[in-house]
Backbone as a chain_set.jsonl record, in Angstrom:
{"seq": "MSENKAVTACCLIIGNEVLSGRTKDANLGWLAERLTDMGIRMAEARVIPDVEDVIIQAINEAREKYTYVFTTGGIGPTHDDITSICVAKAFGVEIHRDPEAKALLESFIPPERINEARLKMADVPVGSTLITNPVSKAPGFQMGNVFVMAGVPSIMRAMFDGLASSLVGGEKMNSIAVASYLPEGAIAAPLNAIQNQYLNVEIGSY", "coords": {"N": [[12.172, -4.545, -19.725], [11.508, -1.386, -20.6], [12.513, 1.793, -18.933], [11.088, 4.01, -19.28], [8.687, 3.227, -19.787], [7.705, 2.217, -17.489], [5.497, 1.456, -14.896], [5.131, 2.243, -11.726], [5.045, 1.205, -8.13], [4.851, 1.911, -4.678], [4.938, 0.365, -1.379], [3.87, 1.334, 1.602], [4.167, 0.191, 4.693], [2.669, 0.441, 7.615], [3.067, 0.686, 11.046], [3.798, 0.212, 14.4], [3.464, -2.238, 15.523], [4.349, -4.188, 13.587], [6.907, -3.712, 13.055], [7.978, -4.482, 15.604], [7.694, -7.172, 15.422], [5.522, -8.527, 16.519], [3.266, -8.605, 15.055], [2.923, -10.099, 11.896], [3.661, -9.243, 8.705], [1.219, -9.546, 6.02], [0.475, -8.649, 3.696], [2.392, -7.529, 1.704], [3.461, -9.203, -0.086], [1.15, -10.411, -1.277], [0.053, -7.947, -2.483], [2.24, -7.095, -4.073], [2.257, -9.303, -5.873], [-0.249, -9.044, -7.273], [-0.133, -6.438, -8.279], [1.973, -6.828, -9.994], [0.802, -8.687, -11.922], [-0.991, -6.761, -13.204], [0.759, -5.155, -14.647], [2.167, -3.311, -13.05], [4.801, -2.153, -11.472], [6.281, -3.289, -8.23], [8.261, -1.37, -6.694], [9.398, -0.55, -4.385], [9.31, -1.066, -1.0], [8.415, -0.08, 2.367], [8.683, -0.506, 5.905], [7.308, 1.343, 8.466], [7.175, 3.289, 11.503], [4.541, 4.177, 13.799], [4.712, 7.1, 13.707], [4.366, 10.508, 13.537], [5.888, 12.399, 11.883], [7.624, 10.886, 10.328], [5.821, 9.412, 8.873], [4.586, 11.141, 7.203], [6.857, 12.24, 6.095], [7.728, 9.876, 4.52], [5.444, 9.393, 2.738], [5.358, 11.774, 1.339], [7.77, 11.562, 0.008], [7.5, 9.016, -1.423], [5.174, 9.511, -3.179], [5.971, 11.375, -4.931], [7.942, 9.84, -6.203], [7.096, 7.613, -7.316], [4.509, 5.977, -9.414], [2.226, 5.068, -8.282], [1.14, 4.91, -4.868], [0.633, 2.751, -1.987], [-0.638, 2.37, 1.056], [-0.742, 0.623, 4.227], [-2.319, 0.044, 6.996], [-3.067, 1.591, 10.214], [-5.321, 3.084, 10.146], [-7.48, 2.685, 11.972], [-9.471, 2.835, 15.047], [-8.004, 3.579, 17.311], [-5.603, 5.524, 19.423], [-3.29, 5.375, 18.069], [-3.434, 5.337, 15.56], [-2.75, 6.773, 12.833], [-2.655, 7.524, 10.314], [-4.449, 8.573, 8.511], [-4.608, 11.377, 9.233], [-1.955, 12.119, 8.916], [-1.672, 11.637, 6.109], [-3.231, 13.949, 5.294], [-1.757, 16.032, 6.409], [0.49, 15.743, 4.663], [-0.301, 16.122, 2.247], [-1.028, 18.915, 2.677], [-3.854, 19.661, 3.291], [-6.967, 20.094, 5.195], [-8.386, 17.652, 7.625], [-11.454, 16.029, 7.585], [-14.647, 14.96, 8.772], [-16.17, 12.522, 6.771], [-19.376, 12.499, 5.562], [-20.532, 10.527, 4.197], [-18.774, 8.244, 4.853], [-19.242, 8.282, 7.538], [-21.866, 7.65, 7.641], [-21.809, 4.968, 6.623], [-20.502, 3.722, 8.557], [-22.344, 4.033, 10.683], [-24.355, 2.486, 9.652], [-23.47, 0.016, 10.04], [-22.593, -0.44, 12.614], [-24.06, -1.147, 15.554], [-26.112, 1.051, 17.408], [-25.826, 1.273, 20.116], [-23.028, 1.002, 20.363], [-21.82, 2.816, 19.035], [-19.314, 5.25, 19.138], [-17.106, 8.157, 19.66], [-14.499, 7.199, 19.105], [-14.9, 4.985, 17.181], [-16.331, 6.484, 15.33], [-14.104, 8.102, 14.337], [-12.823, 6.758, 12.397], [-14.407, 7.67, 10.269], [-12.739, 9.886, 9.457], [-11.279, 11.787, 7.11], [-8.935, 13.119, 4.684], [-9.794, 16.345, 3.303], [-10.977, 16.279, 0.114], [-10.433, 13.794, -0.811], [-11.004, 10.546, -1.933], [-13.213, 8.157, -1.113], [-12.319, 4.631, -0.381], [-13.954, 1.583, -0.835], [-15.049, -0.695, 1.634], [-16.126, -3.646, 1.96], [-16.022, -5.591, 4.041], [-15.852, -4.652, 6.786], [-17.118, -2.132, 6.513], [-15.81, 0.426, 7.353], [-14.174, 2.769, 5.685], [-11.334, 2.975, 3.285], [-9.306, 5.385, 1.509], [-8.627, 7.382, -1.297], [-6.032, 9.618, -2.175], [-4.826, 11.957, -4.224], [-2.322, 10.048, -5.735], [-1.973, 8.385, -3.808], [-2.869, 5.516, -1.977], [-5.001, 4.598, 0.571], [-5.366, 2.043, 2.828], [-6.529, -0.653, 4.845], [-4.8, -2.561, 7.428], [-5.389, -4.958, 8.24], [-5.331, -8.059, 6.662], [-7.549, -9.337, 5.272], [-9.471, -7.405, 4.972], [-7.95, -5.428, 3.641], [-7.32, -6.701, 1.156], [-9.645, -6.833, 0.132], [-10.627, -3.979, -0.23], [-8.501, -3.496, -2.138], [-9.286, -5.082, -4.317], [-11.49, -3.807, -4.907], [-10.756, -1.246, -6.02], [-8.969, -1.832, -7.898], [-9.711, -1.787, -10.598], [-9.337, 1.042, -11.217], [-6.759, 1.419, -11.688], [-3.982, 1.963, -13.722], [-2.009, -0.066, -15.582], [1.41, -0.613, -16.814], [3.747, -2.083, -19.3], [3.672, -5.378, -19.115], [5.666, -7.457, -16.962], [7.469, -10.171, -18.131], [8.264, -13.423, -16.82], [10.814, -16.138, -16.072], [11.622, -19.119, -14.513], [14.267, -20.992, -13.678], [15.406, -23.952, -12.833], [18.114, -25.31, -10.699], [20.643, -27.415, -9.591], [23.169, -26.399, -9.049], [25.651, -24.875, -6.811], [25.406, -21.445, -5.845], [27.8, -20.082, -5.841], [29.225, -21.381, -7.975], [27.872, -20.456, -10.194], [27.748, -17.846, -10.307], [29.498, -16.172, -11.744], [29.074, -16.756, -14.499], [26.336, -16.138, -14.703], [26.646, -13.299, -14.011], [27.963, -12.29, -16.349], [26.049, -12.678, -18.198], [23.944, -10.938, -17.349], [25.418, -8.494, -17.589], [25.399, -8.282, -20.392], [22.657, -8.137, -21.18], [21.24, -5.71, -20.169], [18.66, -4.799, -19.805], [17.086, -6.828, -18.756], [16.301, -8.193, -15.95], [18.054, -10.47, -13.779], [18.098, -12.821, -11.398], [19.3, -14.862, -8.605], [18.088, -17.262, -6.673]], "CA": [[11.208, -3.459, -19.825], [12.27, 0.0, -20.671], [12.2, 2.529, -17.773], [10.171, 5.264, -19.588], [7.299, 2.883, -19.916], [7.502, 1.389, -16.284], [4.501, 1.881, -14.093], [5.88, 1.668, -10.528], [4.479, 1.318, -7.037], [5.664, 1.727, -3.261], [3.893, 0.063, -0.327], [4.055, 1.902, 2.913], [3.512, -0.547, 5.817], [2.772, 1.499, 8.9], [2.735, 0.01, 12.386], [4.766, -0.442, 15.421], [3.394, -3.697, 15.776], [4.999, -5.126, 12.512], [8.418, -3.446, 13.373], [8.349, -5.2, 16.771], [7.688, -8.546, 15.293], [4.298, -8.949, 17.211], [2.444, -8.822, 13.87], [3.636, -10.462, 10.817], [2.926, -8.663, 7.537], [0.827, -10.659, 5.23], [-0.072, -7.987, 2.651], [3.056, -6.97, 0.616], [3.666, -10.244, -0.991], [-0.105, -10.547, -2.091], [-0.045, -6.77, -3.374], [3.021, -7.242, -5.23], [1.771, -10.122, -6.983], [-1.536, -8.392, -7.882], [0.366, -5.522, -9.078], [2.846, -7.413, -11.052], [-0.107, -9.149, -12.934], [-1.581, -5.631, -13.842], [1.679, -4.378, -15.281], [2.65, -2.339, -12.108], [6.144, -2.9, -10.805], [6.563, -2.827, -6.947], [9.862, -0.71, -7.119], [9.866, -0.159, -3.173], [8.44, -1.192, 0.096], [9.136, 0.2, 3.403], [7.929, -0.763, 7.089], [7.534, 2.384, 9.205], [6.457, 3.329, 12.902], [3.403, 5.12, 13.975], [5.339, 8.305, 14.05], [3.818, 11.473, 12.465], [6.766, 12.989, 10.917], [8.108, 9.661, 9.732], [4.728, 8.841, 8.021], [4.567, 12.346, 6.221], [8.123, 12.29, 5.023], [7.719, 8.762, 3.73], [4.386, 9.722, 1.671], [5.716, 12.762, 0.256], [8.993, 11.03, -0.868], [7.095, 8.007, -2.323], [4.117, 9.895, -4.089], [6.72, 12.158, -5.866], [8.894, 9.2, -6.884], [6.32, 6.446, -7.841], [3.402, 6.098, -10.047], [1.083, 4.619, -7.064], [1.576, 4.535, -3.339], [-0.335, 2.074, -1.121], [-0.27, 2.37, 2.58], [-1.501, -0.485, 4.705], [-2.353, 0.149, 8.554], [-3.138, 2.927, 10.869], [-6.684, 3.821, 10.111], [-8.355, 2.188, 12.937], [-10.291, 3.805, 15.992], [-7.261, 3.963, 18.411], [-4.793, 6.74, 19.422], [-1.905, 5.26, 17.303], [-4.069, 5.004, 14.094], [-2.742, 8.262, 12.542], [-2.232, 7.414, 8.872], [-5.341, 9.502, 7.906], [-4.182, 12.847, 9.666], [-0.576, 12.39, 8.419], [-1.933, 11.874, 4.715], [-3.908, 15.094, 5.031], [-0.735, 16.907, 6.594], [1.44, 15.434, 3.774], [-1.066, 17.203, 1.111], [-1.519, 20.414, 3.046], [-5.145, 19.928, 3.417], [-7.438, 19.652, 6.388], [-9.047, 16.502, 7.709], [-12.939, 16.179, 8.083], [-15.452, 13.735, 8.947], [-16.824, 12.531, 5.677], [-20.749, 12.182, 5.702], [-20.77, 9.197, 3.656], [-18.075, 7.448, 5.64], [-20.071, 8.291, 8.893], [-23.175, 6.871, 7.351], [-21.406, 3.517, 6.366], [-20.027, 3.134, 10.057], [-23.619, 4.034, 11.403], [-25.167, 1.243, 9.011], [-22.709, -1.246, 10.253], [-22.231, -0.661, 14.088], [-25.149, -0.826, 16.345], [-26.245, 2.39, 17.845], [-25.166, 1.434, 21.416], [-21.878, 0.725, 20.199], [-21.166, 3.897, 18.196], [-18.699, 6.157, 20.071], [-16.228, 8.864, 18.906], [-13.421, 6.414, 18.675], [-15.181, 4.286, 16.087], [-16.544, 7.631, 14.198], [-12.797, 8.559, 14.065], [-12.623, 6.045, 11.069], [-14.673, 8.366, 9.077], [-12.141, 11.197, 9.258], [-10.331, 11.523, 6.029], [-8.456, 14.361, 4.08], [-10.589, 16.994, 2.487], [-10.641, 16.169, -1.333], [-10.102, 12.513, -0.918], [-12.319, 9.664, -2.449], [-13.478, 6.724, -0.353], [-12.281, 3.229, -0.954], [-15.02, 0.824, -0.242], [-14.657, -1.721, 2.475], [-17.248, -4.53, 2.058], [-15.895, -6.414, 5.13], [-16.396, -3.954, 8.018], [-17.605, -0.809, 6.103], [-14.874, 1.428, 7.511], [-13.589, 2.808, 4.361], [-10.165, 3.556, 3.145], [-9.446, 6.446, 0.733], [-7.425, 7.772, -2.152], [-5.773, 11.068, -2.037], [-3.936, 11.801, -5.41], [-1.824, 8.775, -6.258], [-1.968, 7.426, -2.653], [-4.322, 4.709, -1.764], [-4.839, 4.348, 1.929], [-5.931, 0.859, 2.926], [-6.562, -1.15, 6.318], [-3.717, -3.359, 7.564], [-6.152, -6.476, 8.325], [-5.329, -8.555, 5.27], [-8.783, -9.682, 4.524], [-9.915, -6.036, 4.574], [-6.916, -4.756, 2.543], [-7.616, -7.337, -0.135], [-11.245, -6.393, -0.282], [-10.399, -2.793, -0.71], [-7.657, -3.419, -3.288], [-10.185, -5.599, -5.297], [-12.526, -2.615, -5.44], [-10.083, -0.14, -6.507], [-8.065, -2.223, -8.88], [-10.124, -1.211, -12.004], [-9.136, 2.409, -11.465], [-5.305, 1.589, -11.943], [-3.591, 1.844, -15.223], [-0.753, -0.51, -15.774], [2.236, -0.634, -18.149], [4.054, -3.317, -19.806], [3.77, -6.552, -18.136], [6.89, -8.261, -16.81], [7.44, -11.576, -18.202], [9.462, -14.094, -16.192], [10.742, -17.41, -16.135], [12.341, -19.723, -13.577], [15.082, -22.152, -14.195], [15.926, -24.743, -11.592], [19.367, -25.866, -10.842], [21.268, -27.861, -8.252], [24.505, -26.13, -8.677], [25.709, -23.997, -5.88], [25.369, -20.048, -6.263], [29.144, -19.753, -6.128], [29.522, -21.803, -9.24], [26.911, -20.008, -11.356], [27.689, -16.52, -10.117], [30.345, -15.31, -12.735], [28.227, -16.767, -15.589], [25.017, -14.989, -14.37], [27.052, -11.822, -14.135], [28.189, -12.008, -17.595], [24.853, -12.788, -18.936], [23.525, -9.675, -16.736], [26.017, -7.315, -18.166], [25.008, -8.29, -21.841], [21.238, -7.767, -21.315], [20.998, -4.964, -19.089], [17.158, -4.681, -19.756], [16.576, -7.977, -18.082], [16.671, -8.802, -14.522], [18.352, -11.75, -13.375], [18.209, -13.048, -9.872], [19.743, -16.257, -8.157], [17.391, -17.463, -5.075]], "C": [[11.858, -2.122, -19.902], [11.74, 1.019, -19.521], [10.935, 3.5, -18.185], [8.641, 4.671, -19.773], [6.919, 1.885, -18.665], [6.436, 2.246, -15.415], [4.96, 1.354, -12.757], [4.919, 2.062, -9.369], [5.302, 1.217, -5.861], [4.527, 1.505, -2.364], [4.544, 0.542, 0.902], [3.57, 1.081, 4.134], [3.74, 0.032, 7.15], [2.165, 0.641, 10.116], [3.795, -0.325, 13.275], [4.814, -1.779, 15.629], [4.174, -4.694, 14.74], [6.433, -4.861, 12.706], [8.909, -4.254, 14.664], [8.373, -6.657, 16.465], [6.304, -9.251, 15.802], [3.359, -9.289, 16.119], [3.188, -9.022, 12.715], [2.802, -9.896, 9.547], [2.457, -9.746, 6.477], [0.188, -9.929, 3.967], [0.936, -7.682, 1.589], [3.165, -8.018, -0.314], [2.458, -10.304, -2.001], [-0.28, -9.376, -3.003], [0.93, -6.82, -4.504], [2.82, -8.186, -6.181], [0.476, -9.532, -7.747], [-1.095, -7.337, -8.896], [1.083, -5.795, -10.361], [1.918, -7.909, -12.311], [-0.63, -8.121, -13.781], [-0.294, -4.805, -14.528], [2.389, -3.03, -14.318], [3.869, -2.84, -11.277], [6.258, -2.291, -9.229], [7.908, -2.442, -6.884], [10.339, -0.528, -5.602], [8.813, -0.633, -2.136], [9.245, -0.758, 1.512], [8.166, -0.052, 4.675], [8.358, 0.645, 7.96], [6.986, 2.498, 10.548], [5.291, 4.088, 12.742], [3.886, 6.395, 14.475], [5.243, 9.495, 13.057], [4.853, 11.935, 11.535], [7.279, 12.008, 9.829], [7.246, 9.418, 8.563], [4.655, 10.029, 6.864], [5.63, 12.372, 5.385], [8.1, 11.04, 4.067], [6.564, 8.968, 2.508], [4.769, 10.619, 0.78], [6.798, 12.236, -0.482], [8.251, 10.078, -1.918], [6.082, 8.666, -3.403], [4.847, 10.625, -5.263], [7.445, 11.155, -6.799], [8.205, 8.08, -7.758], [4.856, 6.723, -8.535], [1.887, 6.113, -9.023], [1.924, 4.414, -5.893], [0.375, 3.942, -2.595], [0.261, 2.133, 0.172], [-1.333, 1.273, 3.154], [-1.342, -0.258, 6.328], [-2.501, 1.59, 8.934], [-4.345, 3.704, 10.65], [-7.797, 3.285, 10.867], [-8.848, 3.269, 13.873], [-9.154, 4.206, 17.206], [-6.246, 5.155, 18.1], [-3.537, 6.599, 18.449], [-2.366, 5.105, 15.842], [-3.975, 6.629, 13.592], [-2.375, 8.493, 11.212], [-2.96, 8.691, 8.157], [-4.883, 11.073, 8.158], [-2.846, 12.941, 9.024], [-0.609, 12.462, 6.749], [-2.308, 13.344, 4.426], [-2.81, 16.269, 5.235], [0.246, 17.011, 5.277], [1.047, 16.235, 2.297], [-1.261, 18.433, 1.354], [-2.696, 20.584, 3.095], [-5.726, 19.435, 4.942], [-8.163, 18.196, 6.389], [-10.431, 16.695, 8.269], [-13.555, 14.936, 8.208], [-16.35, 13.579, 7.693], [-18.196, 12.062, 6.086], [-20.927, 10.742, 5.252], [-20.08, 8.096, 4.398], [-18.863, 7.168, 7.047], [-21.272, 7.368, 8.688], [-22.963, 5.338, 7.413], [-21.259, 2.726, 7.704], [-21.545, 3.079, 10.635], [-24.555, 2.809, 11.092], [-24.618, -0.109, 9.787], [-22.744, -1.423, 11.772], [-23.399, -0.416, 14.809], [-25.161, 0.606, 17.115], [-25.655, 2.478, 19.255], [-23.736, 1.24, 21.485], [-21.055, 1.839, 19.271], [-20.502, 4.844, 19.361], [-17.678, 7.075, 19.065], [-15.116, 8.151, 18.345], [-13.678, 5.648, 17.367], [-15.468, 5.403, 14.922], [-15.156, 8.279, 13.778], [-12.393, 7.851, 12.601], [-13.333, 6.658, 9.928], [-14.136, 9.676, 8.75], [-11.216, 10.93, 8.212], [-9.933, 12.855, 5.476], [-9.517, 14.932, 3.231], [-10.141, 16.827, 0.889], [-10.312, 14.77, -1.522], [-11.362, 11.69, -1.339], [-12.228, 8.497, -1.594], [-13.187, 5.565, -1.023], [-13.212, 2.455, -0.15], [-14.531, -0.447, 0.489], [-15.815, -2.655, 2.588], [-16.914, -5.434, 3.319], [-16.502, -5.805, 6.461], [-16.82, -2.456, 7.85], [-16.844, 0.318, 6.336], [-14.073, 1.627, 6.32], [-12.042, 3.271, 4.283], [-10.14, 4.753, 2.114], [-8.216, 6.709, -0.113], [-7.205, 9.341, -2.167], [-4.688, 11.318, -3.208], [-3.625, 10.331, -5.834], [-1.298, 7.869, -5.104], [-3.165, 6.82, -2.16], [-4.035, 4.168, -0.305], [-5.848, 3.215, 2.276], [-5.612, 0.21, 4.45], [-5.165, -2.068, 6.34], [-4.185, -4.782, 7.877], [-6.147, -6.993, 7.05], [-6.553, -8.803, 4.398], [-9.465, -8.387, 4.053], [-9.175, -5.384, 3.485], [-7.25, -5.387, 1.369], [-9.0, -7.026, -0.673], [-11.209, -5.039, -0.872], [-9.544, -2.829, -2.002], [-8.821, -3.984, -4.462], [-11.16, -4.581, -5.825], [-11.89, -1.513, -6.068], [-9.259, -0.52, -7.766], [-8.239, -1.744, -10.279], [-9.722, 0.097, -12.236], [-7.509, 2.503, -11.912], [-4.912, 1.318, -13.255], [-2.19, 1.356, -15.058], [0.099, -0.403, -17.158], [2.538, -1.855, -18.682], [4.093, -4.255, -18.858], [5.074, -7.012, -17.988], [6.742, -9.695, -17.111], [8.802, -12.175, -17.618], [9.522, -15.677, -16.349], [11.742, -18.14, -15.201], [13.056, -20.964, -14.116], [15.733, -22.666, -12.927], [17.286, -25.468, -11.789], [19.885, -26.259, -9.776], [22.665, -27.541, -7.967], [24.56, -25.057, -7.558], [25.898, -22.459, -6.54], [26.831, -19.646, -6.781], [29.661, -20.14, -7.705], [28.794, -21.218, -10.557], [27.08, -18.542, -11.295], [28.442, -15.744, -11.262], [29.558, -15.657, -14.23], [27.103, -15.846, -15.762], [25.603, -13.721, -14.588], [27.436, -11.412, -15.489], [26.993, -11.933, -18.411], [24.098, -11.298, -18.593], [23.983, -8.532, -17.414], [25.759, -7.248, -19.62], [23.97, -7.875, -22.016], [20.935, -6.928, -20.114], [19.522, -4.429, -18.877], [16.391, -5.72, -19.166], [17.18, -8.004, -16.802], [16.949, -10.236, -14.196], [18.568, -11.734, -11.947], [18.511, -14.594, -9.587], [18.972, -16.301, -6.726], [17.435, -18.878, -4.735]], "O": [[12.803, -1.884, -19.149], [10.541, 1.005, -19.245], [9.96, 3.675, -17.454], [7.634, 5.37, -19.881], [6.08, 0.987, -18.739], [6.506, 3.467, -15.268], [5.17, 0.149, -12.62], [4.129, 2.999, -9.477], [6.343, 0.561, -5.887], [3.459, 2.116, -2.399], [5.679, 0.174, 1.202], [2.456, 1.386, 4.56], [4.84, 0.089, 7.699], [1.073, 0.072, 10.138], [4.666, -1.119, 12.921], [5.825, -2.442, 15.862], [4.546, -5.82, 15.069], [7.203, -5.803, 12.52], [10.076, -4.633, 14.766], [9.037, -7.388, 17.199], [6.047, -10.417, 15.501], [2.649, -10.282, 16.274], [4.081, -8.22, 12.443], [1.591, -10.043, 9.387], [3.185, -10.674, 6.124], [-0.576, -10.571, 3.246], [0.449, -7.543, 0.467], [2.937, -7.698, -1.48], [2.596, -10.266, -3.224], [-0.685, -9.566, -4.15], [0.599, -6.638, -5.676], [3.185, -7.952, -7.333], [0.408, -9.707, -8.963], [-1.507, -7.277, -10.054], [0.921, -5.245, -11.451], [2.189, -7.62, -13.476], [-0.778, -8.364, -14.979], [-0.571, -3.68, -14.943], [2.967, -2.046, -14.779], [3.835, -3.818, -10.531], [6.314, -1.083, -9.001], [8.743, -3.331, -7.047], [11.546, -0.362, -5.423], [7.608, -0.596, -2.384], [10.427, -1.025, 1.727], [6.961, 0.164, 4.54], [9.535, 0.978, 8.104], [6.158, 1.614, 10.768], [5.019, 4.622, 11.667], [3.526, 6.791, 15.584], [5.86, 9.535, 11.992], [4.609, 11.826, 10.333], [7.336, 12.3, 8.634], [7.709, 9.239, 7.437], [4.674, 9.714, 5.674], [5.525, 12.496, 4.164], [8.44, 11.188, 2.893], [6.891, 8.672, 1.359], [4.616, 10.44, -0.428], [6.782, 12.456, -1.693], [8.357, 10.299, -3.124], [6.236, 8.282, -4.562], [4.428, 10.526, -6.416], [7.604, 11.436, -7.987], [8.725, 7.694, -8.805], [4.16, 7.664, -8.153], [0.902, 6.851, -9.035], [3.051, 3.919, -5.85], [-0.716, 4.511, -2.563], [1.464, 1.977, 0.384], [-2.459, 1.075, 2.698], [-0.233, -0.398, 6.842], [-2.182, 2.558, 8.244], [-4.388, 4.898, 10.947], [-8.955, 3.405, 10.467], [-8.698, 4.458, 13.593], [-9.444, 5.11, 17.99], [-6.043, 5.66, 16.996], [-2.874, 7.576, 18.1], [-1.551, 4.728, 15.0], [-4.807, 7.502, 13.84], [-1.819, 9.546, 10.898], [-2.407, 9.557, 7.479], [-4.846, 11.864, 7.215], [-2.628, 14.045, 8.526], [0.194, 13.15, 6.12], [-1.806, 13.937, 3.471], [-2.81, 17.27, 4.518], [0.709, 18.081, 4.881], [1.819, 16.769, 1.5], [-1.644, 19.175, 0.449], [-2.992, 21.77, 2.953], [-5.152, 18.639, 5.685], [-8.481, 17.641, 5.337], [-10.623, 17.395, 9.263], [-13.027, 13.91, 7.779], [-17.238, 14.413, 7.517], [-18.226, 11.208, 6.972], [-21.452, 9.896, 5.975], [-20.702, 7.052, 4.598], [-19.046, 6.053, 7.534], [-21.585, 6.472, 9.472], [-23.684, 4.568, 8.047], [-21.661, 1.594, 7.971], [-21.915, 1.983, 11.057], [-25.297, 2.245, 11.896], [-25.319, -1.086, 10.051], [-22.928, -2.564, 12.196], [-23.822, 0.73, 14.66], [-24.09, 1.164, 17.353], [-25.078, 3.497, 19.633], [-23.186, 1.296, 22.585], [-19.892, 1.708, 18.89], [-21.133, 5.131, 20.378], [-17.488, 6.763, 17.889], [-14.745, 8.41, 17.201], [-12.8, 5.631, 16.503], [-14.975, 5.306, 13.798], [-15.185, 9.02, 12.795], [-11.687, 8.452, 11.791], [-13.047, 6.347, 8.772], [-14.707, 10.489, 8.023], [-10.42, 9.995, 8.296], [-10.649, 13.794, 5.826], [-10.146, 14.19, 2.477], [-9.042, 17.228, 0.506], [-9.813, 14.558, -2.628], [-12.517, 12.065, -1.141], [-11.153, 7.926, -1.411], [-13.669, 5.359, -2.136], [-13.291, 2.61, 1.069], [-13.68, -1.172, -0.027], [-16.584, -2.338, 3.496], [-17.88, -6.153, 3.577], [-17.426, -6.317, 7.092], [-16.879, -1.67, 8.795], [-17.076, 1.289, 5.616], [-13.323, 0.73, 5.934], [-11.576, 3.917, 5.221], [-11.292, 5.122, 1.883], [-7.069, 6.385, 0.193], [-8.13, 10.153, -2.169], [-3.596, 10.781, -3.018], [-4.494, 9.545, -6.211], [-0.505, 6.935, -5.222], [-4.236, 7.391, -1.952], [-3.069, 3.46, -0.019], [-7.048, 3.385, 2.055], [-4.62, 0.525, 5.107], [-4.532, -2.24, 5.299], [-3.393, -5.719, 7.77], [-6.907, -6.475, 6.232], [-6.642, -8.581, 3.19], [-9.955, -8.282, 2.929], [-9.74, -4.857, 2.526], [-7.508, -4.635, 0.429], [-9.296, -7.009, -1.868], [-11.727, -4.885, -1.978], [-9.945, -2.143, -2.943], [-9.138, -3.258, -5.404], [-11.555, -4.54, -6.99], [-12.632, -0.781, -6.723], [-8.904, 0.337, -8.575], [-7.327, -1.381, -11.023], [-9.701, 0.454, -13.414], [-7.06, 3.531, -12.419], [-5.5, 0.451, -13.902], [-1.3, 2.041, -14.555], [-0.362, -0.178, -18.277], [1.697, -2.751, -18.596], [4.548, -3.972, -17.75], [5.731, -6.97, -19.028], [5.982, -10.399, -16.445], [9.95, -11.757, -17.766], [8.558, -16.373, -16.668], [12.849, -17.6, -15.178], [12.532, -21.796, -14.856], [16.423, -22.004, -12.151], [17.568, -26.101, -12.806], [19.692, -25.532, -8.802], [23.332, -28.05, -7.066], [23.556, -24.369, -7.372], [26.47, -22.311, -7.619], [27.053, -19.051, -7.836], [30.313, -19.401, -8.442], [29.111, -21.492, -11.714], [26.572, -17.908, -12.219], [27.948, -14.693, -11.669], [29.491, -14.743, -15.052], [26.927, -15.023, -16.661], [25.036, -12.994, -15.403], [27.261, -10.237, -15.814], [26.954, -11.104, -19.32], [23.712, -10.591, -19.523], [23.213, -7.657, -17.812], [25.891, -6.14, -20.139], [23.881, -7.126, -22.99], [20.408, -7.434, -19.124], [19.227, -3.723, -17.913], [15.172, -5.608, -19.041], [18.385, -7.861, -16.595], [16.087, -11.101, -14.353], [19.122, -10.81, -11.352], [18.002, -15.468, -10.289], [19.211, -15.51, -5.813], [16.998, -19.267, -3.652]]}, "num_chains": 1, "name": "protein.A"}
């Protein structure tokens, strides 16, 4: 695949719970497979903590470098869910309580359970577009080329299914797997020679 035709993506996995090992990420592999099928190459993935400066820097770096940026995690109701405000700061805009998002939450959560923490999930950057959440209604959002989604796998996947049609892919990567019972040390030199001869092909040994 020639670089000038490549459509690339970066996934930012946000959450101390992932870094600590308490939560096992189940989003990256699924997302990478879906994007690859669409002709979008997952060029980078980062797992970052719930730290404002780190999130802002990662978002700004990724959105300048890649065609699309997908974030997972950090848009819930608790104090450490700070992805939305960080995206707003990265783009230099204010955050506001979106009326449509608020109405969606109120249609799903019983009135006696509505509180300020839950309504926080309706706070999104000014100028963003909501990403539908058919599972629990609390929406994600798109800001520029950044797509902000939930960390819960079932919700993230439902959100992505809803936004996938808006993505424009490039040339699809064709791949083939060859099984071998030889040790890697025996095939390392021949593979290296082949790779050097065909620089536009990626060869890996797994």
